[in-house]
Tab-separated table of C-alpha atoms in Angstrom:
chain	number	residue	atom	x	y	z
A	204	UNK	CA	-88.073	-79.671	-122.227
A	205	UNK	CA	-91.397	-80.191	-120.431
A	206	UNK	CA	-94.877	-79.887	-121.308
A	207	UNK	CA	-96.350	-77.200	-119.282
A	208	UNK	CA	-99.947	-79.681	-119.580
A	209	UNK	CA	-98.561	-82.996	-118.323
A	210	UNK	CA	-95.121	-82.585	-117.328
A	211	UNK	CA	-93.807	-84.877	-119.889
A	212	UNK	CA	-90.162	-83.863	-120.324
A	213	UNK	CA	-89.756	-85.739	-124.054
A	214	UNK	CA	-91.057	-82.548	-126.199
A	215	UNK	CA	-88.392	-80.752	-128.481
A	216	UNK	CA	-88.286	-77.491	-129.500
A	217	UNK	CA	-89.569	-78.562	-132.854
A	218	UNK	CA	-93.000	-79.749	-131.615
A	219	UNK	CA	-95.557	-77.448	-131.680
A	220	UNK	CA	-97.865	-79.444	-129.662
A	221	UNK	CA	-97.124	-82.267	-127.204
A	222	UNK	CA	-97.160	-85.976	-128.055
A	223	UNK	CA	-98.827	-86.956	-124.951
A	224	UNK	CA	-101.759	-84.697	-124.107
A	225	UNK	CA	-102.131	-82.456	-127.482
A	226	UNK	CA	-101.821	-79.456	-125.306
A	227	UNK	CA	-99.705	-76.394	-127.575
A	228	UNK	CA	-95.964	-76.052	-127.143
A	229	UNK	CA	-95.678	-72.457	-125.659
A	230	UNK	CA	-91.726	-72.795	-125.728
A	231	UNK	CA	-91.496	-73.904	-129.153
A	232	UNK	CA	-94.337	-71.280	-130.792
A	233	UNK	CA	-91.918	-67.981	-131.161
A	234	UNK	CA	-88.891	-70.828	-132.620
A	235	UNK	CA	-91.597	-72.685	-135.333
A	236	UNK	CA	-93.038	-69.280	-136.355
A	237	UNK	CA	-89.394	-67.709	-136.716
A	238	UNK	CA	-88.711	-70.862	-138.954
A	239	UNK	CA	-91.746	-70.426	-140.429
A	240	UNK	CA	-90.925	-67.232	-141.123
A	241	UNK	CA	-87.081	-67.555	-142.570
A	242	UNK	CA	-88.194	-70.974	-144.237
A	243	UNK	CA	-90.138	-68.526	-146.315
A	244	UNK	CA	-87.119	-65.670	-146.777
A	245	UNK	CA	-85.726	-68.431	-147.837
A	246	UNK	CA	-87.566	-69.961	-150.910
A	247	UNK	CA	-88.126	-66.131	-151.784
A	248	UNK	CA	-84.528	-65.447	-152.190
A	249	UNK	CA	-83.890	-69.228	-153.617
A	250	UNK	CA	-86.589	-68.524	-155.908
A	251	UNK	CA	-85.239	-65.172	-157.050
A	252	UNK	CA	-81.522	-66.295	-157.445
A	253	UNK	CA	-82.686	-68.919	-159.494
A	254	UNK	CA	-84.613	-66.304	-161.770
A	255	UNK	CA	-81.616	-64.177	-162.147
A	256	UNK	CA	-79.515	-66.820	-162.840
A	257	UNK	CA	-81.627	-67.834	-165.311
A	258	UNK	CA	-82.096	-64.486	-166.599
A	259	UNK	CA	-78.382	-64.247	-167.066
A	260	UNK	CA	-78.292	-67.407	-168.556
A	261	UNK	CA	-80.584	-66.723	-171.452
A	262	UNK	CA	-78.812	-63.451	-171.982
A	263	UNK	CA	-75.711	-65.103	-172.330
A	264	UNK	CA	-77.091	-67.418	-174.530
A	265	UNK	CA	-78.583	-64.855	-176.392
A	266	UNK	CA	-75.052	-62.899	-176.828
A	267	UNK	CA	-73.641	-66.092	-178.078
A	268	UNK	CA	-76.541	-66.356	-180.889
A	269	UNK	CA	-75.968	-62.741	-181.985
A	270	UNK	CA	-72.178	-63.616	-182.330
A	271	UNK	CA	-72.707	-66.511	-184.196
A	272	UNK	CA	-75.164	-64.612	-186.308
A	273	UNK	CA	-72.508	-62.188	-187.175
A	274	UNK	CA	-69.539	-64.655	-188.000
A	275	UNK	CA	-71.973	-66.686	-190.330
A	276	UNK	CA	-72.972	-63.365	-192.265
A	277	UNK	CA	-69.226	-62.366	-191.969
A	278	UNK	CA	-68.702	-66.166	-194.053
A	279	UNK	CA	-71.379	-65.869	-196.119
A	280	UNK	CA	-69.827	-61.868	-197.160
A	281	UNK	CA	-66.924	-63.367	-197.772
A	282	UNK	CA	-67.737	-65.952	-199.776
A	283	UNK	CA	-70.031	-63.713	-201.897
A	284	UNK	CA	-67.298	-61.558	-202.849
A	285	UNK	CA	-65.397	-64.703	-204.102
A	286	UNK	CA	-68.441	-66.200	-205.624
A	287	UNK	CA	-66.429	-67.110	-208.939
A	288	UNK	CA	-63.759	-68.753	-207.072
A	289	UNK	CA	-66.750	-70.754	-205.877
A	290	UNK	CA	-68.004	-71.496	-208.824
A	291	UNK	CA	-65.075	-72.650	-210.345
A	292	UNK	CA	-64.006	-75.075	-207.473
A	293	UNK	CA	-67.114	-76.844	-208.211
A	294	UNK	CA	-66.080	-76.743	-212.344
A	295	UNK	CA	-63.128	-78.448	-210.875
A	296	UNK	CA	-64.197	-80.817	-208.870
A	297	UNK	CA	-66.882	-81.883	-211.493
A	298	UNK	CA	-63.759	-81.845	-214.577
A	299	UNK	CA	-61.845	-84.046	-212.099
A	300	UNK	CA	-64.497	-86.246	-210.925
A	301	UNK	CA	-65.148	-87.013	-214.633
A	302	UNK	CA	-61.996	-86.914	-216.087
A	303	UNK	CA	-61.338	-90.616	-217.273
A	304	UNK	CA	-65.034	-90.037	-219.104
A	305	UNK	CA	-63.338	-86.486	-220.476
A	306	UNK	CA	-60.670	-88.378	-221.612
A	307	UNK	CA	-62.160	-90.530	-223.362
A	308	UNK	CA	-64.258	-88.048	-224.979
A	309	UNK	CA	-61.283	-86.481	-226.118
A	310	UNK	CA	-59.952	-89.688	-227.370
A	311	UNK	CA	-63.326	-89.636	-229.668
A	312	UNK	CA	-63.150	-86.810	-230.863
A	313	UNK	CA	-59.508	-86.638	-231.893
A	314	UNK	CA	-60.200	-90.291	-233.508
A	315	UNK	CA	-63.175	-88.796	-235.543
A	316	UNK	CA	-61.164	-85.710	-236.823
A	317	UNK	CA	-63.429	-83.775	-234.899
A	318	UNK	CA	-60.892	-80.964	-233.854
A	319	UNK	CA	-63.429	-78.100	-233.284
A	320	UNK	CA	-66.105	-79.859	-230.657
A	321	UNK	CA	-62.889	-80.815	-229.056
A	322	UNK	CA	-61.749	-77.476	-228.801
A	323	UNK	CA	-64.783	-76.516	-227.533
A	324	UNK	CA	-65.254	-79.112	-224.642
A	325	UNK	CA	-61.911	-78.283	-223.860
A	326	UNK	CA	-61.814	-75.061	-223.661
A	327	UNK	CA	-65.376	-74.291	-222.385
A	328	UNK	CA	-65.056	-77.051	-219.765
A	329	UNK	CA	-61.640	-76.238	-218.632
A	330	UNK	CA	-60.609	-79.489	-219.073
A	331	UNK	CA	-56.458	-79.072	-218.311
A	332	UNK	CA	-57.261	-78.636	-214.604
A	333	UNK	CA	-58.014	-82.077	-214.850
A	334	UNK	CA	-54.435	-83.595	-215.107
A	335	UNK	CA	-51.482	-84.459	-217.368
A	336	UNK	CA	-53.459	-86.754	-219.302
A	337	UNK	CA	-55.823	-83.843	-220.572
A	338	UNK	CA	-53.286	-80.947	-221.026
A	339	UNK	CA	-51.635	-83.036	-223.460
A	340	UNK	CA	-54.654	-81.872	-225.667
A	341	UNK	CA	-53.873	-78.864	-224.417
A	342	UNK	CA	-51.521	-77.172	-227.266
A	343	UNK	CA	-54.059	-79.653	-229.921
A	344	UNK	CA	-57.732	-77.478	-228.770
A	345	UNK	CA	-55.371	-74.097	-229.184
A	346	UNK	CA	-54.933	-75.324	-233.089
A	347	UNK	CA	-58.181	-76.726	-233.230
A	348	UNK	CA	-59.522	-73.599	-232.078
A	349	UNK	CA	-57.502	-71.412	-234.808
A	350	UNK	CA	-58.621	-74.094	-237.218
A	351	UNK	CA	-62.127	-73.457	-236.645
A	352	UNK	CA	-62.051	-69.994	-237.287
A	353	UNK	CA	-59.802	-70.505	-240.429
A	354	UNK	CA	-62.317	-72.810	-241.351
A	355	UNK	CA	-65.316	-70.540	-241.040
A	356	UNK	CA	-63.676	-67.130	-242.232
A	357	UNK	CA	-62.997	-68.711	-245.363
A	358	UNK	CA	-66.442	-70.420	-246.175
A	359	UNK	CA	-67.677	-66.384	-245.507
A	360	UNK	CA	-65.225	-65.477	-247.903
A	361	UNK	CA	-66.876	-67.565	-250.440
A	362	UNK	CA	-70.384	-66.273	-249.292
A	363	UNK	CA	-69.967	-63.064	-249.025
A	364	UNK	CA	-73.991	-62.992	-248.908
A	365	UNK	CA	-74.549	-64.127	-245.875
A	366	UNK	CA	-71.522	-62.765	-243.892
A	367	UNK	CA	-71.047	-59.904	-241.056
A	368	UNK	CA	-67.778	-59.414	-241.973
A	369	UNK	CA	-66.355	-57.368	-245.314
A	370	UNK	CA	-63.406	-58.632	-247.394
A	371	UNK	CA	-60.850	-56.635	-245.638
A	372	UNK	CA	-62.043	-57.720	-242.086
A	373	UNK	CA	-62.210	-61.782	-243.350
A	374	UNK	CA	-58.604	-61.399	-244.629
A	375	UNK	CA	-57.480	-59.811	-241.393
A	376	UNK	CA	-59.196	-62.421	-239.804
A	377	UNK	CA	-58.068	-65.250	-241.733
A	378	UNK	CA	-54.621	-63.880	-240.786
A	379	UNK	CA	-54.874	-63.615	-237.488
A	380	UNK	CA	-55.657	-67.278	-236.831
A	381	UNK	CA	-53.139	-68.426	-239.445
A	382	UNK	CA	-50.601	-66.810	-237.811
A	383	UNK	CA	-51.547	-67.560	-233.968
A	384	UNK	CA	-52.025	-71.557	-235.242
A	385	UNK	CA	-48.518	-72.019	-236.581
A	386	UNK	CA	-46.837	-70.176	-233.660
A	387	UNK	CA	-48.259	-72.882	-231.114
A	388	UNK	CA	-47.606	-75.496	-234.387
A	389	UNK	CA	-43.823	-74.479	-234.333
A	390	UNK	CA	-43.710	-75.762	-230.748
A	391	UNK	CA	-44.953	-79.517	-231.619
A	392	UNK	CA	-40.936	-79.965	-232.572
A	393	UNK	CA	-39.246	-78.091	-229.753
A	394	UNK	CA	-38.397	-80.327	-227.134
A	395	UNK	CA	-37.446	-78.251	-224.686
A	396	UNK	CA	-41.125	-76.992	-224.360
A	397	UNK	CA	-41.382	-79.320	-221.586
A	398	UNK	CA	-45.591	-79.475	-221.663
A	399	UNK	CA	-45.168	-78.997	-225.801
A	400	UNK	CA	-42.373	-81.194	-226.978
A	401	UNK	CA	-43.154	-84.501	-227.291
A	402	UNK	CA	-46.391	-85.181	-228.308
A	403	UNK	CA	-47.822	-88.701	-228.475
A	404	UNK	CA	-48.305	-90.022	-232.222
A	405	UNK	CA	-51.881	-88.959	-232.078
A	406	UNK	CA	-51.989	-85.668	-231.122
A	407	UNK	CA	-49.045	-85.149	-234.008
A	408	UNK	CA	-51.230	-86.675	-236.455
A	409	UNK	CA	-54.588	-84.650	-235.419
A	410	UNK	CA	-52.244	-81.592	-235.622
A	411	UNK	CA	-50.373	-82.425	-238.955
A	412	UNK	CA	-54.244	-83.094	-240.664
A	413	UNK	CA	-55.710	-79.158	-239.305
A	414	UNK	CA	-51.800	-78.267	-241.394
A	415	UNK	CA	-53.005	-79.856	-244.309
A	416	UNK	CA	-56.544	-79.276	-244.267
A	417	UNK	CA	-55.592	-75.485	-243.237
A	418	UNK	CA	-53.091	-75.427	-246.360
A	419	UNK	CA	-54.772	-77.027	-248.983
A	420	UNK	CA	-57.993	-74.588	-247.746
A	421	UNK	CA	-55.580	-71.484	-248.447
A	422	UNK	CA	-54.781	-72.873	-251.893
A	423	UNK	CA	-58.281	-73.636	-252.951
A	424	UNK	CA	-60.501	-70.867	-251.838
A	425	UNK	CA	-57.185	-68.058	-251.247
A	426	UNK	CA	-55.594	-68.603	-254.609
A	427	UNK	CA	-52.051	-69.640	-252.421
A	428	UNK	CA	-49.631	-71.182	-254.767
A	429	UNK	CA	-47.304	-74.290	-253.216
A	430	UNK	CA	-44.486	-71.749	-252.641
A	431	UNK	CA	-46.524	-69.519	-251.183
A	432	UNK	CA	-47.928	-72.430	-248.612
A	433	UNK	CA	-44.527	-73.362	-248.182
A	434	UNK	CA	-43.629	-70.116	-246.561
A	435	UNK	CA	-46.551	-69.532	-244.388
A	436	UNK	CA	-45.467	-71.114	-241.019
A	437	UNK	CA	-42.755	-68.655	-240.495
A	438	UNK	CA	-44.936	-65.308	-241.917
A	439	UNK	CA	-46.225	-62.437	-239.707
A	440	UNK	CA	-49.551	-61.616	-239.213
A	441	UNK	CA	-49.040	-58.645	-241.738
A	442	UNK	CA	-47.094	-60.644	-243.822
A	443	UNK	CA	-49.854	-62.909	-243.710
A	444	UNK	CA	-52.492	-60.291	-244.125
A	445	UNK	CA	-50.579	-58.942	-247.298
A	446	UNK	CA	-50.331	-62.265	-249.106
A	447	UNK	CA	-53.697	-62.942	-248.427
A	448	UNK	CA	-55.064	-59.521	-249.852
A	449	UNK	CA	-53.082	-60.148	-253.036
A	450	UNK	CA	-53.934	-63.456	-253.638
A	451	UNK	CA	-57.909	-62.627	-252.973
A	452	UNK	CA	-57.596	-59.260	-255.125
A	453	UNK	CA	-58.153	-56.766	-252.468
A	454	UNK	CA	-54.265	-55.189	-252.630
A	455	UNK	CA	-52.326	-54.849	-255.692
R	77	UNK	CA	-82.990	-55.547	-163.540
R	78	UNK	CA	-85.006	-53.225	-165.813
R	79	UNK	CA	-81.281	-52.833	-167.755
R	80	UNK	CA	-80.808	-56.315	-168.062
R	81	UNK	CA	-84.292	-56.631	-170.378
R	82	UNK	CA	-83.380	-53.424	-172.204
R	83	UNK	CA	-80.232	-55.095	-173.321
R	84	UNK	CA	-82.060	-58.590	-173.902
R	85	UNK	CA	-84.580	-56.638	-176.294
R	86	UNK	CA	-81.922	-55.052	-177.819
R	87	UNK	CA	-79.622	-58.336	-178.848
R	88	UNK	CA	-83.384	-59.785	-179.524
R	89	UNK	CA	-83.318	-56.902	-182.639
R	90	UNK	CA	-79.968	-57.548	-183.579
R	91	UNK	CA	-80.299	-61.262	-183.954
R	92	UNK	CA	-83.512	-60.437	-186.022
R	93	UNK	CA	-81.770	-58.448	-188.381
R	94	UNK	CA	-78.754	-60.351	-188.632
R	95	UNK	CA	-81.095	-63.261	-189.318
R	96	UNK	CA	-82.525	-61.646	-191.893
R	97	UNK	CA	-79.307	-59.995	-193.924
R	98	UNK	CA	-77.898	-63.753	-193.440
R	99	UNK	CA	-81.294	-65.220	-195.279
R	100	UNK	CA	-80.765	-62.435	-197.760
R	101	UNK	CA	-76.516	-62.709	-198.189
R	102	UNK	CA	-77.479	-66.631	-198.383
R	103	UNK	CA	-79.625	-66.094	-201.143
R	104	UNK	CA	-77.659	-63.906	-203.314
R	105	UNK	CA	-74.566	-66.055	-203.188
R	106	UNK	CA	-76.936	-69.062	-204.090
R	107	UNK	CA	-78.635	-67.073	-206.638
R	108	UNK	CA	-74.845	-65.659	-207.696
R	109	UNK	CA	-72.982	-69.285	-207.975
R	110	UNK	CA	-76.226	-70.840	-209.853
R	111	UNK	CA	-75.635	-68.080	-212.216
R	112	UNK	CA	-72.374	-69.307	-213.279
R	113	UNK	CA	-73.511	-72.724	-214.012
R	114	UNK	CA	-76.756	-71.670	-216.043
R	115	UNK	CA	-76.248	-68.439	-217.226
R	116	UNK	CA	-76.813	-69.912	-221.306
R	117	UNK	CA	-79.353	-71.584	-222.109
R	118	UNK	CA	-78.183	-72.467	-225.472
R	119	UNK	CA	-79.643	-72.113	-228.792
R	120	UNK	CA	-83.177	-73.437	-229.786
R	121	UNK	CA	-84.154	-75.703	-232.320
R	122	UNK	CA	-85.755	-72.611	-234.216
R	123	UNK	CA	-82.456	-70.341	-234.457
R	124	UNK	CA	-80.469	-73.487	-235.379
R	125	UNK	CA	-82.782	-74.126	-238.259
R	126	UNK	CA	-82.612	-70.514	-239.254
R	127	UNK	CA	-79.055	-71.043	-239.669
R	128	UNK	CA	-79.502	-73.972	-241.562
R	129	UNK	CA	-82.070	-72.488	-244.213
R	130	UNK	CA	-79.948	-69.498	-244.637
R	131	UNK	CA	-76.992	-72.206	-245.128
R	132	UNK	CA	-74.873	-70.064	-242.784
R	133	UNK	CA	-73.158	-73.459	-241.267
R	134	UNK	CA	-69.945	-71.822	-239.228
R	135	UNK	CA	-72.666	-70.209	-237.528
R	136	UNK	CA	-75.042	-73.099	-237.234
R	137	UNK	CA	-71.469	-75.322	-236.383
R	138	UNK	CA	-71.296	-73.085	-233.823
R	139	UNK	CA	-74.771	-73.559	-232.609
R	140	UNK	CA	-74.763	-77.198	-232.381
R	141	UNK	CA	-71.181	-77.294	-230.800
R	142	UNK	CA	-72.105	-75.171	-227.969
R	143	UNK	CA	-75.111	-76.707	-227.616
R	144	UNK	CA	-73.314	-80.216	-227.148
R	145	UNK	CA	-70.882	-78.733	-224.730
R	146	UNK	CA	-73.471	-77.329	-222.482
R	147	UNK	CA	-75.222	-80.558	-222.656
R	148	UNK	CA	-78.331	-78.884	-224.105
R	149	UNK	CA	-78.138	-82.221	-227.461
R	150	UNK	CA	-81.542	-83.902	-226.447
R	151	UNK	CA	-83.485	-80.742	-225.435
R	152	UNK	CA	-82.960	-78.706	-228.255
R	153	UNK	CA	-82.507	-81.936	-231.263
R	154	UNK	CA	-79.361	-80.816	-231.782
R	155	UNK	CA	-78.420	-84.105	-233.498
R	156	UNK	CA	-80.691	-83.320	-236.223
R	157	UNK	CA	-77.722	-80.677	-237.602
R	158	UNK	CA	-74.939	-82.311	-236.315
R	159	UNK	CA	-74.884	-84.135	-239.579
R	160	UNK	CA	-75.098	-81.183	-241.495
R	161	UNK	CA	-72.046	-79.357	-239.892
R	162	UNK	CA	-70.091	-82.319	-240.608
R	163	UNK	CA	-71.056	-82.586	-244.063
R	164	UNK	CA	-70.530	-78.593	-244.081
R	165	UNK	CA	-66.865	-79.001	-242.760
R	166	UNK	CA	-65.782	-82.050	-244.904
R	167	UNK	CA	-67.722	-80.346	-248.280
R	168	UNK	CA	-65.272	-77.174	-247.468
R	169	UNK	CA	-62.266	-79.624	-247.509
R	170	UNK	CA	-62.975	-81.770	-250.626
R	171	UNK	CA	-64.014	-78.493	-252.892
R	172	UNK	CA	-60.949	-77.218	-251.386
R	173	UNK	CA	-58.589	-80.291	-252.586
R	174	UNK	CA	-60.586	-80.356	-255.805
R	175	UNK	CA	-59.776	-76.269	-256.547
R	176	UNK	CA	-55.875	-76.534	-255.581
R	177	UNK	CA	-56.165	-79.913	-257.856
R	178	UNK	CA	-57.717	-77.489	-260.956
R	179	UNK	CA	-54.840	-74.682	-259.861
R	180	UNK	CA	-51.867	-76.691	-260.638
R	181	UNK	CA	-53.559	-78.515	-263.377
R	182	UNK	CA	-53.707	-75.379	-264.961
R	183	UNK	CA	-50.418	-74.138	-264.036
């Protein structure tokens, strides 16, 4: 194209004024204004796609909050209605965590005669999830439990001033546990109570001293004679309760 | 366009509130699972020597047992009785052996 000016032919339809001589590009003015003019359509629309996608964008991301929102409160629903289950997975993991310190405890205990605060630790802390080395104790903190309470109904028995209980209810009491020790005691022999046969030497000794201690306890504070004691381990609980009552006076 | 902010506004709410009944759920279960772990706090050195003074010992035993369990000893001076419930326990045994002893004496 030339310049209209100078007659140089070297101008393009992109210069708006000649090279040469400066004079204005009258070819090239409508072209640079319409590309002017769409340049700016242009950026407009650019501009405003890139809002909405934006816009879109953060909606999306927003949807995707909300549902993870929801599935978290879903969990934590969930796991509020099992809250005990919970709870006792961490008992568990804490029992088995700690059990070679458990067992040793135990081993303490059952060395000191101390059947009762075994009982207790075993019982209160669960202690049989923790493997086969503590449920051997397991059938030994059932006596030891019945023991205790054999142990403490009868001391009430002998001070009657100081005890919740009446005669009749001690008796029933004293009974009870009598009765519920030497049913899991009759299993110490059995072997074919695969978890209760066969009890190491220790655990038979810690349950054949709670025997004695419970029998000679019978005979001292419960009037039992020796062939009354002698019958005991196979009695009923009414049996039990019978003997008991005539021994202590309350029945004829 | 206008739709597209309505609906933003709208999840804006919801995630609020879910935020909120999560903080709240969250809280509860805490609150709930601490519960199971804490729920005793044992027996004080003042009940224990109640027990003691009235010489009610299966129920001071009982005391100092629990306490041990629950790993409440040191706070509360538990050791103080634990002698005492032994003594209680072994007493029981020996006037026991000494009254069956006196029984068949006599018989």
């Amino acid at each position: 194209m030339k310049c209209k000016q100078c007659g140089t032919p070297n101008i393009t339809l992109e210069d708006e004024f000649c090279p040469y001589c400066g004079a204005l590009n009258e070819a090239a003015r409508k072209h640079i204004e319409d590309m002017k003019h769409f340049s700016g359509r242009f950026e407009e629309t650019q501009s405003q796609v890139m809002e909405n996608v934006a816009s879109m964008s953060k909606f999306h991301s927003e949807i995707i909050v909300v549902v993870i929102l929801a599935l978290l409160n879903i969990i934590v629903l969930v796991c509020n209605i099992n809250k005990s289950e919970i709870a006792w997975w961490f008992q568990d993991r804490e029992v088995k965590a700690n059990a070679s310190s458990y067992e040793k405890l135990m081993s303490d205990l059952e060395a000191n005669n101390d059947y009762t605060l075994l009982s207790k630790y075993y019982n209160s802390k669960s202690l049989y999830i923790a493997g086969d080395t503590l449920a051997e104790y397991s059938s030994e903190a059932d006596m030891a439990y019945n023991y205790d309470k054999i142990i403490s109904y009868i001391y009430y028995l002998n001070h009657e001033d100081i005890s919740y209980y009446s005669k009749d209810e001690l008796i029933e009491e004293i009974a009870n546990s009598v009765s519920n020790f030497y049913t899991e005691f009759s299993y110490k022999d059995k072997e074919h109570y695969v978890e209760r046969g066969n009890f190491k030497e220790n655990h038979l000794n810690a349950m054949n001293n709670m025997d004695s201690n419970i029998k000679i306890c019978l005979q001292g504070y419960c009037n039992l004679t020796s062939e009354d004691i002698e019958e005991i381990d196979g009695m009923s609980k009414q049996q039990l309760m019978m003997l008991l009552g005539r021994r202590v006076g309350i029945y004829e | 366009m206008n739709n597209l902010k309505a609906k933003k506004s709208i999840l804006q709410i919801v995630a609020i509130l879910l935020t909120i009944i999560f903080v709240i759920n969250l809280l509860v279960l805490f609150i709930g699972i601490k519960s199971y772990f804490s729920y005793d706090y044992g027996y004080d050195y003042s009940e224990m020597q109640r027990a003691l003074e009235d010489k009610d010992y299966p129920l001071l035993s009982d005391m100092v047992q629990y306490n041990e369990v629950k790993g409440l000893n040191k706070k509360e001076k538990t050791s103080e009785f634990m002698d005492d419930v032994k003594k209680y326990e072994n007493d029981l045994i020996q006037d026991a052996y000494k009254k069956a002893e006196a029984v068949n004496e006599g018989n």
